[in-house]
Coordinates of C-alpha atoms and ligand atoms in Angstrom, one line a residue:
Chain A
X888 CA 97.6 77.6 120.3
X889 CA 99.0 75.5 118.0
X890 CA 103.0 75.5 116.5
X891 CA 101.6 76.3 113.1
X892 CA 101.6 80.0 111.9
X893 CA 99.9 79.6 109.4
X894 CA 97.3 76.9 108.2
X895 CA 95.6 76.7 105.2
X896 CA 93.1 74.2 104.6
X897 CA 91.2 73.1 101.2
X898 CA 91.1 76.6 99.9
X899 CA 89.0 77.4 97.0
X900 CA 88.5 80.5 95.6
X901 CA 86.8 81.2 91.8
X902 CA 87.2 84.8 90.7
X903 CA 83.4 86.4 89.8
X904 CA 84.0 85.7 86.7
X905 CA 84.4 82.1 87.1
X906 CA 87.9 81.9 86.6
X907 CA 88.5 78.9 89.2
X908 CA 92.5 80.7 90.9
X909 CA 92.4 78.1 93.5
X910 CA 91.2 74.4 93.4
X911 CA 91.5 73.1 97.0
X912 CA 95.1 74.2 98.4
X913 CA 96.3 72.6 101.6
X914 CA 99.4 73.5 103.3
X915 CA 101.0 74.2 107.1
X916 CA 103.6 77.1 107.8
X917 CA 105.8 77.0 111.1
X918 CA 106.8 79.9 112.9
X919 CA 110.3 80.8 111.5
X920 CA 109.9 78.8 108.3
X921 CA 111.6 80.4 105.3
X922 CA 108.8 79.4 102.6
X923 CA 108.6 79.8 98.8
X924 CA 105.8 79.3 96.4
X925 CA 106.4 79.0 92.9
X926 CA 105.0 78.1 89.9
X927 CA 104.4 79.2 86.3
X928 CA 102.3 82.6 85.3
X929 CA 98.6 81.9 86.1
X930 CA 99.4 79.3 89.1
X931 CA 97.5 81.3 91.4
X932 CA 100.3 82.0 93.7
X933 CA 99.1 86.2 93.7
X934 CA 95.2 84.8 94.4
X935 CA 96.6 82.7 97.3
X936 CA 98.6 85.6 99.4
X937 CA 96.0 87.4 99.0
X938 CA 93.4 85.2 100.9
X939 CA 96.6 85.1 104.0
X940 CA 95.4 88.7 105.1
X941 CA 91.8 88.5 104.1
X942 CA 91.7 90.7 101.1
X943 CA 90.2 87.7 99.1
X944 CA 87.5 85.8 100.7
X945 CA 87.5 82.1 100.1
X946 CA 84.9 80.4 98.0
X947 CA 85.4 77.3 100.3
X948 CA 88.2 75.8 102.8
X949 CA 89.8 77.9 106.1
X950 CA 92.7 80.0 106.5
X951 CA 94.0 80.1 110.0
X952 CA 96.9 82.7 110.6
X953 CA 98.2 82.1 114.1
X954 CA 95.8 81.8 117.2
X955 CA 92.9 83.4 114.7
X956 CA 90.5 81.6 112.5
X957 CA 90.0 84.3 109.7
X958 CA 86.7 85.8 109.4
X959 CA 85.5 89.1 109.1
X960 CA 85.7 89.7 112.6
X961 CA 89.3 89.2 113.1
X962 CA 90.7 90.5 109.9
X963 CA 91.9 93.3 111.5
X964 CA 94.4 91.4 113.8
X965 CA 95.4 89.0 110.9
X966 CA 96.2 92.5 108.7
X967 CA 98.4 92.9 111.7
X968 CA 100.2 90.1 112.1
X969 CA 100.6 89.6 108.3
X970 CA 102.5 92.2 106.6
X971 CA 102.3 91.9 102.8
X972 CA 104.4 93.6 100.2
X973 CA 102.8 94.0 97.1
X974 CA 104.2 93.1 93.4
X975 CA 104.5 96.7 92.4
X976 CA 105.4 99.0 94.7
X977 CA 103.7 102.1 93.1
X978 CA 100.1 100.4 94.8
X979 CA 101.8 100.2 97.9
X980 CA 103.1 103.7 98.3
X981 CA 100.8 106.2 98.1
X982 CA 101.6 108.6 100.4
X983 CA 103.4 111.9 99.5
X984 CA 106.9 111.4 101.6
X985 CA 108.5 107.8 102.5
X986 CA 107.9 109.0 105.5
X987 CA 104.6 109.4 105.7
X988 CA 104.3 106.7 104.3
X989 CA 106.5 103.9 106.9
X990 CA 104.3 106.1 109.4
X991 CA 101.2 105.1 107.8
X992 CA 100.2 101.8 109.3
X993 CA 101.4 102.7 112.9
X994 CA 99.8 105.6 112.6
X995 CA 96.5 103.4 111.6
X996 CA 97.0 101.1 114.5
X997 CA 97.2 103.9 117.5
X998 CA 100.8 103.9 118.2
X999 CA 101.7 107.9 119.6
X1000 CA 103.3 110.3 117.4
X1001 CA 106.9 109.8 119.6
X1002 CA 106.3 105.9 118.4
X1003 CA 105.5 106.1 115.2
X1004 CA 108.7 108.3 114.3
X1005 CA 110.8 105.6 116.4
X1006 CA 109.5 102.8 114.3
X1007 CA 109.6 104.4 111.2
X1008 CA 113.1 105.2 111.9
X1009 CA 114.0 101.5 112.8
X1010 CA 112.2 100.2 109.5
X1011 CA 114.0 102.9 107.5
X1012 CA 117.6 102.0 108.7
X1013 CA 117.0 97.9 108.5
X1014 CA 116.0 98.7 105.2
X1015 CA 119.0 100.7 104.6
X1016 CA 116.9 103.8 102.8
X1017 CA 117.3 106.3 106.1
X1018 CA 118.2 108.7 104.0
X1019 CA 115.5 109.1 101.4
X1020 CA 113.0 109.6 104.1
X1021 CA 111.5 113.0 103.2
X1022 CA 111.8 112.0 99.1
X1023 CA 108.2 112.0 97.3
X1024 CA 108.1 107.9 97.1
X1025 CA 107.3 108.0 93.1
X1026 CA 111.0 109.5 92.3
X1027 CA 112.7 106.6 93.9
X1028 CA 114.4 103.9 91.6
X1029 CA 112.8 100.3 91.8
X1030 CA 115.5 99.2 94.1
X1031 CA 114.7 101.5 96.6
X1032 CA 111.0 102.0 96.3
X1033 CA 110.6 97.8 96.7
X1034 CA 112.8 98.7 100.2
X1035 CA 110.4 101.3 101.1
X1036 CA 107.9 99.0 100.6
X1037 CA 109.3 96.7 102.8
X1038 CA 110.1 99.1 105.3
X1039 CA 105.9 100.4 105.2
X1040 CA 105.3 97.1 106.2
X1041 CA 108.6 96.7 109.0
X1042 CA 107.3 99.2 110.9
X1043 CA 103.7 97.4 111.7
X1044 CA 105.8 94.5 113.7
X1045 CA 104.3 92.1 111.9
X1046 CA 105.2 88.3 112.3
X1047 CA 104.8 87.5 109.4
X1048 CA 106.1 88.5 106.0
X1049 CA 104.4 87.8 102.6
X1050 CA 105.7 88.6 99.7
X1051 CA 104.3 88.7 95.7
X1052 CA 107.5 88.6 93.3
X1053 CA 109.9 91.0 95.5
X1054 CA 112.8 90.2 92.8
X1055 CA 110.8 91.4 89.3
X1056 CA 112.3 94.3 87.8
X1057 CA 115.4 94.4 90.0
X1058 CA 118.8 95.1 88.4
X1059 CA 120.8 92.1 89.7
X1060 CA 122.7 94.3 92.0
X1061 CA 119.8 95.4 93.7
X1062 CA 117.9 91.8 93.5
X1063 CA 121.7 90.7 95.3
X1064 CA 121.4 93.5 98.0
X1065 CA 117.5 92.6 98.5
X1066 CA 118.1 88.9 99.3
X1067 CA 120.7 89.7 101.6
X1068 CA 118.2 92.0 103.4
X1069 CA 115.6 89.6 103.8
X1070 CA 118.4 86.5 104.9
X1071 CA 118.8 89.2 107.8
X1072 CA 115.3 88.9 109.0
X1073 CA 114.0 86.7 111.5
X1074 CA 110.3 86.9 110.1
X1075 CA 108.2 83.7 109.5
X1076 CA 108.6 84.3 105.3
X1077 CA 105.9 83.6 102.9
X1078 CA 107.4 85.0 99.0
X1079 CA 105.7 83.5 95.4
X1080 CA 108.3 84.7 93.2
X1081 CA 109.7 82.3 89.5
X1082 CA 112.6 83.4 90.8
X1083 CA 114.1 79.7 91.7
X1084 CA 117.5 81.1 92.2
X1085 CA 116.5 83.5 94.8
X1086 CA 114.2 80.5 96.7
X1087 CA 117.3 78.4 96.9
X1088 CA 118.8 81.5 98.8
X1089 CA 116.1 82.7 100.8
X1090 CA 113.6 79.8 101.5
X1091 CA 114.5 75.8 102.8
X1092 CA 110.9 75.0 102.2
X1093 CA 109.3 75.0 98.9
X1094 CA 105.8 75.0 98.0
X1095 CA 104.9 74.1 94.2
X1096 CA 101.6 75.7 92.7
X1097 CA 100.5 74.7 89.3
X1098 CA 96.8 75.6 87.9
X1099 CA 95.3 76.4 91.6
X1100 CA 96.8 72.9 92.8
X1101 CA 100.0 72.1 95.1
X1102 CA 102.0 69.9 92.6
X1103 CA 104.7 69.5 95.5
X1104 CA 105.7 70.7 98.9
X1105 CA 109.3 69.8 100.6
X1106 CA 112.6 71.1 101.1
X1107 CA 113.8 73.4 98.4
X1108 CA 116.4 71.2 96.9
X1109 CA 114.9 68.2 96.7
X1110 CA 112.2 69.8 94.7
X1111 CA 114.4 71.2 92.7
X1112 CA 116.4 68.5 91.6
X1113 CA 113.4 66.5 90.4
X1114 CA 113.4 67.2 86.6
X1115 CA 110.4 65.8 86.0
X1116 CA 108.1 67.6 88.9
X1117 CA 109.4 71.3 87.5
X1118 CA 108.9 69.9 83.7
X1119 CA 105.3 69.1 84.5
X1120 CA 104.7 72.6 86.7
X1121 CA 106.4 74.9 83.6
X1122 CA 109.4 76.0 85.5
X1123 CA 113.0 75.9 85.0
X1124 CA 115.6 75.0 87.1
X1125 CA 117.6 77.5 88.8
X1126 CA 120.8 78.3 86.5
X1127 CA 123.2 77.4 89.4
X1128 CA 121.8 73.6 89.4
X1129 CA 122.1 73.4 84.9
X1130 CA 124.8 71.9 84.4
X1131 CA 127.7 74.5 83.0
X1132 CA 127.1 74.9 79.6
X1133 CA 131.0 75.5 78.8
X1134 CA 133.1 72.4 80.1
X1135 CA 129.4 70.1 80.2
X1136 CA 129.6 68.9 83.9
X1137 CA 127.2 69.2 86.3
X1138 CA 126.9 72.2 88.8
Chain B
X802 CA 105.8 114.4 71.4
X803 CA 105.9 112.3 74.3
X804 CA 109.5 112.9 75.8
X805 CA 107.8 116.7 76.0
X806 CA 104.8 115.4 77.9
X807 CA 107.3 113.3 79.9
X808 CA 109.3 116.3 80.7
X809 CA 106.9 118.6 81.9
X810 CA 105.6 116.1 84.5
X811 CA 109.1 115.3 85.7
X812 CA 109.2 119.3 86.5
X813 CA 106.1 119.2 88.5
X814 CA 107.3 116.8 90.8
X815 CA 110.2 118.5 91.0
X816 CA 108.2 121.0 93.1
X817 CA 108.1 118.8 95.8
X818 CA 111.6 118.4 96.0
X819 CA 111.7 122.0 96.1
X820 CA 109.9 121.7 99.1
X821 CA 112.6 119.2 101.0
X822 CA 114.7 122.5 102.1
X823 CA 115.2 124.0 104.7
X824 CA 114.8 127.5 105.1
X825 CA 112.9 129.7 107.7
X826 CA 110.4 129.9 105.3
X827 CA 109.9 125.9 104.9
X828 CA 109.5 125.9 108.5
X829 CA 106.9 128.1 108.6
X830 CA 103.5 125.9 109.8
X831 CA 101.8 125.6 106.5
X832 CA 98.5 126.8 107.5
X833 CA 100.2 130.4 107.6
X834 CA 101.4 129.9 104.1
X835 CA 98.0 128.6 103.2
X836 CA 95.9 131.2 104.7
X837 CA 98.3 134.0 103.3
X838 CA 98.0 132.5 99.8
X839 CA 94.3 132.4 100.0
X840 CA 94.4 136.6 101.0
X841 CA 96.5 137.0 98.3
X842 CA 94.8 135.1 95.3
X843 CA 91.4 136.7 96.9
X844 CA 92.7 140.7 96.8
X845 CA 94.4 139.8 93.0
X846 CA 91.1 138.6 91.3
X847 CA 89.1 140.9 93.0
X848 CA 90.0 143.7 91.6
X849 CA 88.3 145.4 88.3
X850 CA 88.2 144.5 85.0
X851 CA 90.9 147.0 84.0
X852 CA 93.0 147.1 87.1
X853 CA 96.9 147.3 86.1
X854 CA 98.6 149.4 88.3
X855 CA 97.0 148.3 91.5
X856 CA 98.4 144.7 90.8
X857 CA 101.9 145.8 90.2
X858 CA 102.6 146.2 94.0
X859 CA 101.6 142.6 94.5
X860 CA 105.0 141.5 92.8
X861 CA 107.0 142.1 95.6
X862 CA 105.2 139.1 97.6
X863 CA 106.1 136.8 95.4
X864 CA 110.2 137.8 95.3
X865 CA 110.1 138.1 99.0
X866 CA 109.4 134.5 98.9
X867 CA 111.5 132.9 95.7
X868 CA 114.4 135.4 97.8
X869 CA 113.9 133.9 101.4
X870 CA 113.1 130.5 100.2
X871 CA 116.0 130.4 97.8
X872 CA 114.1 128.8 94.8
X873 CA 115.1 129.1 91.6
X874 CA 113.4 131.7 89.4
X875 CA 113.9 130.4 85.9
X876 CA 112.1 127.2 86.5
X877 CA 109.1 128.7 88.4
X878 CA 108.6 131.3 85.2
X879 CA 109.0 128.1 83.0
X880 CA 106.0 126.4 84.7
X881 CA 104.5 129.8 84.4
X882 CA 104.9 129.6 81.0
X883 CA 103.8 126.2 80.7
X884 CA 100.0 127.1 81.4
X885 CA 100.3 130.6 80.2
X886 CA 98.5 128.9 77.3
X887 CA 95.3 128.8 78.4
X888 CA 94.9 131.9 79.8
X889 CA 95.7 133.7 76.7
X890 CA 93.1 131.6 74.7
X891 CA 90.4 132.4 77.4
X892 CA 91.6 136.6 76.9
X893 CA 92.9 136.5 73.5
X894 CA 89.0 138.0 72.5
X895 CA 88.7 140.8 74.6
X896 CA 90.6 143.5 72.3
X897 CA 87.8 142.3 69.9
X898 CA 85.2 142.0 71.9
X899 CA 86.2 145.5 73.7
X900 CA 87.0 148.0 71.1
X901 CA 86.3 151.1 72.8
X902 CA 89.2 153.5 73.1
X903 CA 90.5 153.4 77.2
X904 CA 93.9 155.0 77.1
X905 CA 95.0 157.7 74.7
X906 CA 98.9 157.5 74.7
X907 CA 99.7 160.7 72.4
X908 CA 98.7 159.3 69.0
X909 CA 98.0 155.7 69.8
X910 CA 94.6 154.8 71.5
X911 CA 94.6 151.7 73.6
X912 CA 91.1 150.0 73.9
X913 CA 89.5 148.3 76.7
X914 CA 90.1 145.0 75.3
X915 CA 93.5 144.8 75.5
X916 CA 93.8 146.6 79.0
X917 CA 91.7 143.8 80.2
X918 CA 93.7 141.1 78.6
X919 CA 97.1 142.8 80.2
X920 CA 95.1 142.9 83.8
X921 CA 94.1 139.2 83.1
X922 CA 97.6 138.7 82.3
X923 CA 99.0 140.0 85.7
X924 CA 96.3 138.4 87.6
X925 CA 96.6 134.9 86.1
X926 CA 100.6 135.3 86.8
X927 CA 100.5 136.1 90.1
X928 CA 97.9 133.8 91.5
X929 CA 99.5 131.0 89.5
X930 CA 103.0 132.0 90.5
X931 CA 101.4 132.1 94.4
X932 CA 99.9 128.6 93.9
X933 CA 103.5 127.1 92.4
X934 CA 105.1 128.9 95.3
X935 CA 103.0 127.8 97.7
X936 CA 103.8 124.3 96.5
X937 CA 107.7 125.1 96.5
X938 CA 107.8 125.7 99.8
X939 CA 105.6 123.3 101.6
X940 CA 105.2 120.1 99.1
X941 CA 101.5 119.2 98.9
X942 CA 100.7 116.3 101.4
X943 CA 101.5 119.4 103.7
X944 CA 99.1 121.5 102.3
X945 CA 96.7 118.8 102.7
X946 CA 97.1 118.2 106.1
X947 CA 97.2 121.9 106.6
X948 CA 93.8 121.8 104.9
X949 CA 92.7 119.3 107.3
X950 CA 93.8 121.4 110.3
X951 CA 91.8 124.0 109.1
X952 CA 88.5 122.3 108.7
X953 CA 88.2 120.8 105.6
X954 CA 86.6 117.7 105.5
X955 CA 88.4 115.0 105.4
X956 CA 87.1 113.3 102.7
X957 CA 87.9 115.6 100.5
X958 CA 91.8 116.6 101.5
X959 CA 92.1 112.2 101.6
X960 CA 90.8 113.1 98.1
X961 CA 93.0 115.2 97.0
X962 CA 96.0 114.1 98.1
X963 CA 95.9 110.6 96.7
X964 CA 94.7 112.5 93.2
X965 CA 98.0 114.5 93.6
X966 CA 100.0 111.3 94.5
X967 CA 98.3 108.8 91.7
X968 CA 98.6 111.6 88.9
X969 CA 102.1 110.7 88.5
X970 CA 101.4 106.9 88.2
X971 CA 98.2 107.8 85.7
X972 CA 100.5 110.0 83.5
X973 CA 102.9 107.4 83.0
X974 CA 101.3 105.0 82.4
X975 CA 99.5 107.1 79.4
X976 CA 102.5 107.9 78.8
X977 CA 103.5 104.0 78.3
X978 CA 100.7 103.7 76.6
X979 CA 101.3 106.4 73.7
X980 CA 104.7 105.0 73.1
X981 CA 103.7 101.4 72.7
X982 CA 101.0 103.1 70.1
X983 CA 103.5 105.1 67.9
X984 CA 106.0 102.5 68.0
X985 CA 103.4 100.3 66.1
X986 CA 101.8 102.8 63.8
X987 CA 103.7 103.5 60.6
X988 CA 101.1 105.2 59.1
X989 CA 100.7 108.8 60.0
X990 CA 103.5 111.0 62.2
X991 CA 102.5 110.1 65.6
X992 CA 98.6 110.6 64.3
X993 CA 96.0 108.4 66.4
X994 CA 92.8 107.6 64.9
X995 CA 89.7 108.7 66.6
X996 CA 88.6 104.6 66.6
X997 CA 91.8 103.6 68.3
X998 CA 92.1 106.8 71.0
X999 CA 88.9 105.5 72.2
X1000 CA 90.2 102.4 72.7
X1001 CA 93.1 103.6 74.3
X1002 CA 90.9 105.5 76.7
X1003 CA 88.7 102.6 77.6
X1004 CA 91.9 100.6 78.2
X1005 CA 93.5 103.1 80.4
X1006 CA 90.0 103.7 82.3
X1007 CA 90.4 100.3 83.0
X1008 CA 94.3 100.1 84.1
X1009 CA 93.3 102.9 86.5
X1010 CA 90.5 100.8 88.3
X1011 CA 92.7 98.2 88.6
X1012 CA 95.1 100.2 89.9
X1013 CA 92.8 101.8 92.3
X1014 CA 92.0 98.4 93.8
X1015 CA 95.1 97.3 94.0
X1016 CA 95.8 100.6 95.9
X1017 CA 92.9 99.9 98.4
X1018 CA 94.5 96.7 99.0
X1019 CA 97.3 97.9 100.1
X1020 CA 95.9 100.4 102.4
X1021 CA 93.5 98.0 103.9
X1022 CA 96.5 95.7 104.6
X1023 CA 98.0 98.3 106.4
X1024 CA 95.0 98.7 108.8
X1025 CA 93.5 101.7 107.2
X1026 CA 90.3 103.1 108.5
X1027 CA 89.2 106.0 106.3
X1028 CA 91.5 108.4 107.8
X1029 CA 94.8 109.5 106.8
X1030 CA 97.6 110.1 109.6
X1031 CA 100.3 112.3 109.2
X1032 CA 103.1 112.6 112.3
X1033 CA 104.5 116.5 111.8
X1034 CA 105.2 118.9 114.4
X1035 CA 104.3 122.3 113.2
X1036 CA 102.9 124.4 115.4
X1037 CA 101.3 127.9 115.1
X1038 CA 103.7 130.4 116.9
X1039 CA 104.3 133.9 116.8
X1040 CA 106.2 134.1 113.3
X1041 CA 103.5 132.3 111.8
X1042 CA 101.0 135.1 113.1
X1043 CA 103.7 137.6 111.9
X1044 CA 103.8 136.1 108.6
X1045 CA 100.3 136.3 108.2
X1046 CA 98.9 139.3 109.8
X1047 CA 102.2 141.4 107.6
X1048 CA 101.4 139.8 104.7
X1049 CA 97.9 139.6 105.2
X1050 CA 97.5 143.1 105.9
X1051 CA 99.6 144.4 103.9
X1052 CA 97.4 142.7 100.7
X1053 CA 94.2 144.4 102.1
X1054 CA 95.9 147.4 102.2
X1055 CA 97.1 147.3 98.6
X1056 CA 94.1 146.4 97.8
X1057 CA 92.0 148.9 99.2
X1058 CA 94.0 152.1 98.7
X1059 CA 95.1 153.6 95.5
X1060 CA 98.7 153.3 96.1
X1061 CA 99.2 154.8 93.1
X1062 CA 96.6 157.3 93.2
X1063 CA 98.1 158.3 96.8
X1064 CA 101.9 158.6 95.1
X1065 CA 100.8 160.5 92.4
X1066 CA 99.3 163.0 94.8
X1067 CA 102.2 163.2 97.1
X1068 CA 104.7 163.8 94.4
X1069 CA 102.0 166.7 93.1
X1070 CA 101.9 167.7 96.4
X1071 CA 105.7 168.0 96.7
X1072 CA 105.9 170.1 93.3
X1073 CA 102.5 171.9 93.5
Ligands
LIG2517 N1 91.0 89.9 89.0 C1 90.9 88.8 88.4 N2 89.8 88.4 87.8 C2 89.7 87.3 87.1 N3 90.6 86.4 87.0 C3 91.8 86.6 87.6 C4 92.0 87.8 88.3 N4 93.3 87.8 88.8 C5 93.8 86.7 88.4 N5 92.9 85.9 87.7 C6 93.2 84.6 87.1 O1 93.4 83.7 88.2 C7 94.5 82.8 87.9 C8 95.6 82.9 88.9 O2 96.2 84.2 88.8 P1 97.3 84.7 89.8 O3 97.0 84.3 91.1 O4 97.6 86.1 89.5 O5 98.6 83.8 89.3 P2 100.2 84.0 89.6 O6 100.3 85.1 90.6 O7 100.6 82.7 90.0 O8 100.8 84.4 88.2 C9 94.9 83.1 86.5 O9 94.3 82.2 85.6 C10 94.4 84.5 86.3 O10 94.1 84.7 84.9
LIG2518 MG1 101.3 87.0 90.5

């Protein structure tokens, strides 16, 4: 057993049609951490969650998650421990009810019937969509159905959260009300998002991807305040560290 | 064109929210609902080419339900209406096709062809009408669960239900499609070129696979095995029985006795 959560050693990964996502990435997650990977369109960031719960299987390098080296063998565990909500939340909610669909991993995993509706209930209220819980998933606004998402993924336990973009195509209302919810959990987090202003909310730790290589990896503000680093990755800084654009001092 | 389209997919979802209320009828387990649509639809088609009056009976069922369900008539008869369509283009031909003189009402002889096409009329109404009701009043995932229960394999109700649940999704996103189109052709009104439909339809074949990848991912990162769970207590009392066996019997009884036949004698009988 080791104090790392997640470990992620010299992965490679080339998509079959030769599209090289990931060139060798390296990088350690504690349990706890708060973690954000960013980078431009095309970084690989989406190609890289996908290889934490075994859905991609790497070209070359290891991906540990926990106590379990991941190989086909234990990808059911890992599934387990890592719960990942997906960019759009019409793939991850398929089910005809938002209930039946929070129920549907429990369900998967053996919990009993008088379980499963306990969990789901819990996921439902932390996620603040209790009410919606016999609504048909694909009548829900983006707001909610993102929550519902969340919520499907809640109600597994896992230990770890990853998430692909969970801001995109929020009002900024709802993208408000979403990082609050996920400053309330105690969830090792994993999110790739260009959102920088929600990363210096959510994460301390920032990981930088650019063209399936880590540019830079170190606490959120410091990577952020190196002009030159975000220049060369294609990103912008977050609008609360521009200077204001009205009396010309710095933020 | 498309806000039409648009519309008439909104309503079809909206039978699912139909199917959120609560009345003794929505309780009822579905697999007595089920069963008691599938007597139904069978005693309706199985009647003759030029049944009329034997169907009329068959009405009451469905206003027994839209009355103890509480759903609103006018937008079940619009969705009626909606595929009415095809049903008079498949009997449109009989009163050519059928010519012979049936009914002779004083001076005006009816033929066969368009008794047929009125029977087909009724028929396709009230099997339709039981299907949307059915729908109404126990939301689909139910009815595939229901399905399940009742020993179809599972294959094919995981099947269906995902088809039900990914329509939606497929629609609109044709429906994206088609807007982006017309909002860059200035040529014709809305007219697509054969050339550039196909390519639409080779692009959205390809969304969709995507899609359905991207859907198994999800479901595989949520442990999924093949099999889909659903927690529900329903359970198969003594209304549901009532419900069925009334109904039920009350069908095969329609069915095989000339109500009418039998009324017409006992008012003769009365007079005579
Ligand atoms: N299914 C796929 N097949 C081939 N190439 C892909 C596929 N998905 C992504 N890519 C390519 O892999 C690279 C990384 O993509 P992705 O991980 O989606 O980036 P990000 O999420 O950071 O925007 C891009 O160059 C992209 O074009
Ligand atoms: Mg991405």
């Amino acid at each position: 057993m080791s104090h790392h959560i997640v470990e992620v050693k010299d992965l490679k990964f080339h998509y079959p049609d030769q599209t090289p996502a990931l060139r060798g990435v390296s990088f350690q997650i504690r349990h706890g951490e708060s973690v954000a990977i960013v980078g431009a369109n095309g970084a690989g960031k989406s190609t890289l969650l996908l290889h934490l719960n075994g859905y991609l299987t790497p070209t070359d390098g290891q991906v540990r998650i926990g106590d379990y080296q991941l190989t086909p063998e234990t990808v059911r565990e890992v599934r387990r421990t890592v719960g990942m909500v997906f960019q759009d939340p019409d793939d991850q909610l398929f089910m005809s009810t938002v209930f039946d669909d929070v129920a549907f991993g429990p369900l998967n995993l053996g919990f009993t019937p008088e379980d499963v509706t306990a969990r789901v209930e819990k996921a439902l209220a932390t996620v603040g969509v209790s009410h919606l819980k016999n609504r048909p998933p694909h009548r829900l606004s983006t707001g909610q159905k993102r929550r519902v998402a969340i919520a499907s993924v809640l109600s597994m336990s896992p230990d770890i959260l990853v998430m692909d973009e969970p801001s995109a195509g929020l009002d900024p209302r709802a993208r408000t009300q979403l990082i609050e919810l996920l400053k309330s959990f105690e969830h090792t987090k994993i999110i790739a998002t260009h959102d920088l202003d929600m990363v210096v909310d959510l994460c301390e730790r920032t990981i930088v991807m650019h063209d399936g290589l880590v540019s830079a990896d170190g606490p959120t503000m410091e990577i952020f305040s190196d002009d030159k680093l975000l220049a060369a990755s294609c990103l912008e800084k977050p609008l609360r560290m521009q200077g204001c654009p009205i009396c010309r001092c710095k933020g | 064109m498309s806000t039409k389209i648009d519309r008439a997919f909104y309503d079809i979802g909206h039978l699912d929210i139909l199917a959120e209320a609560d009345t003794p009828l929505h309780r009822l387990d579905p697999r007595a609902k089920l069963l008691t649509t599938a007597v139904f639809v069978v005693c309706v088609v199985s009647f003759g080419k030029y049944e009329i009056a034997g169907l009329l009976p068959f009405f009451l069922y469905p206003a027994v339900v839209i009355g103890l369900a509480e759903l609103p008539l006018s937008f079940l008869l619009r969705k009626l209406l909606l595929v009415s369509p095809f049903v008079i283009f498949i009997g449109i031909f009989n009163p050519w096709l059928d010519r012979e003189v049936m009914v002779q009402l004083g001076p005006v002889g009816i033929s066969g062809g368009w008794v047929s096409f009125a029977s087909l009329l009724l028929r396709f109404s009230l099997t339709v009408g039981a299907a949307l009701l059915l729908i109404a009043t126990t939301g689909f995932g139910t009815i595939c669960m229901a399905l399940e229960q009742l020993g179809a394999p599972r294959v094919f109700t995981v099947q269906l239900l995902l088809l039900y649940r990914y329509l939606f999704v497929l629609i609109a996103e044709s429906i994206r499609m088609m807007r982006a189109q017309s909002l860059r052709s200035f040529n014709a009104k809305g007219r697509i070129s054969y050339r550039v439909f196909l390519q639409m339809l080779g692009n959205l074949l390809l969304r969709t696979i995507d899609r359905a990848q991207r859907i198994h991912m999800a479901m595989l990162s949520r442990a999924f095995t093949g099999e889909i769970r659903i927690v529900r207590q329903f359970s198969f009392g003594y209304k549901e029985a009532c419900f069925l066996a009334g109904f039920g019997g009350l069908f095969l009884c329609l069915r095989l006795t000339d109500l009418t036949a039998l009324l017409g004698s006992l008012v003769l009988g009365i007079t005579g």
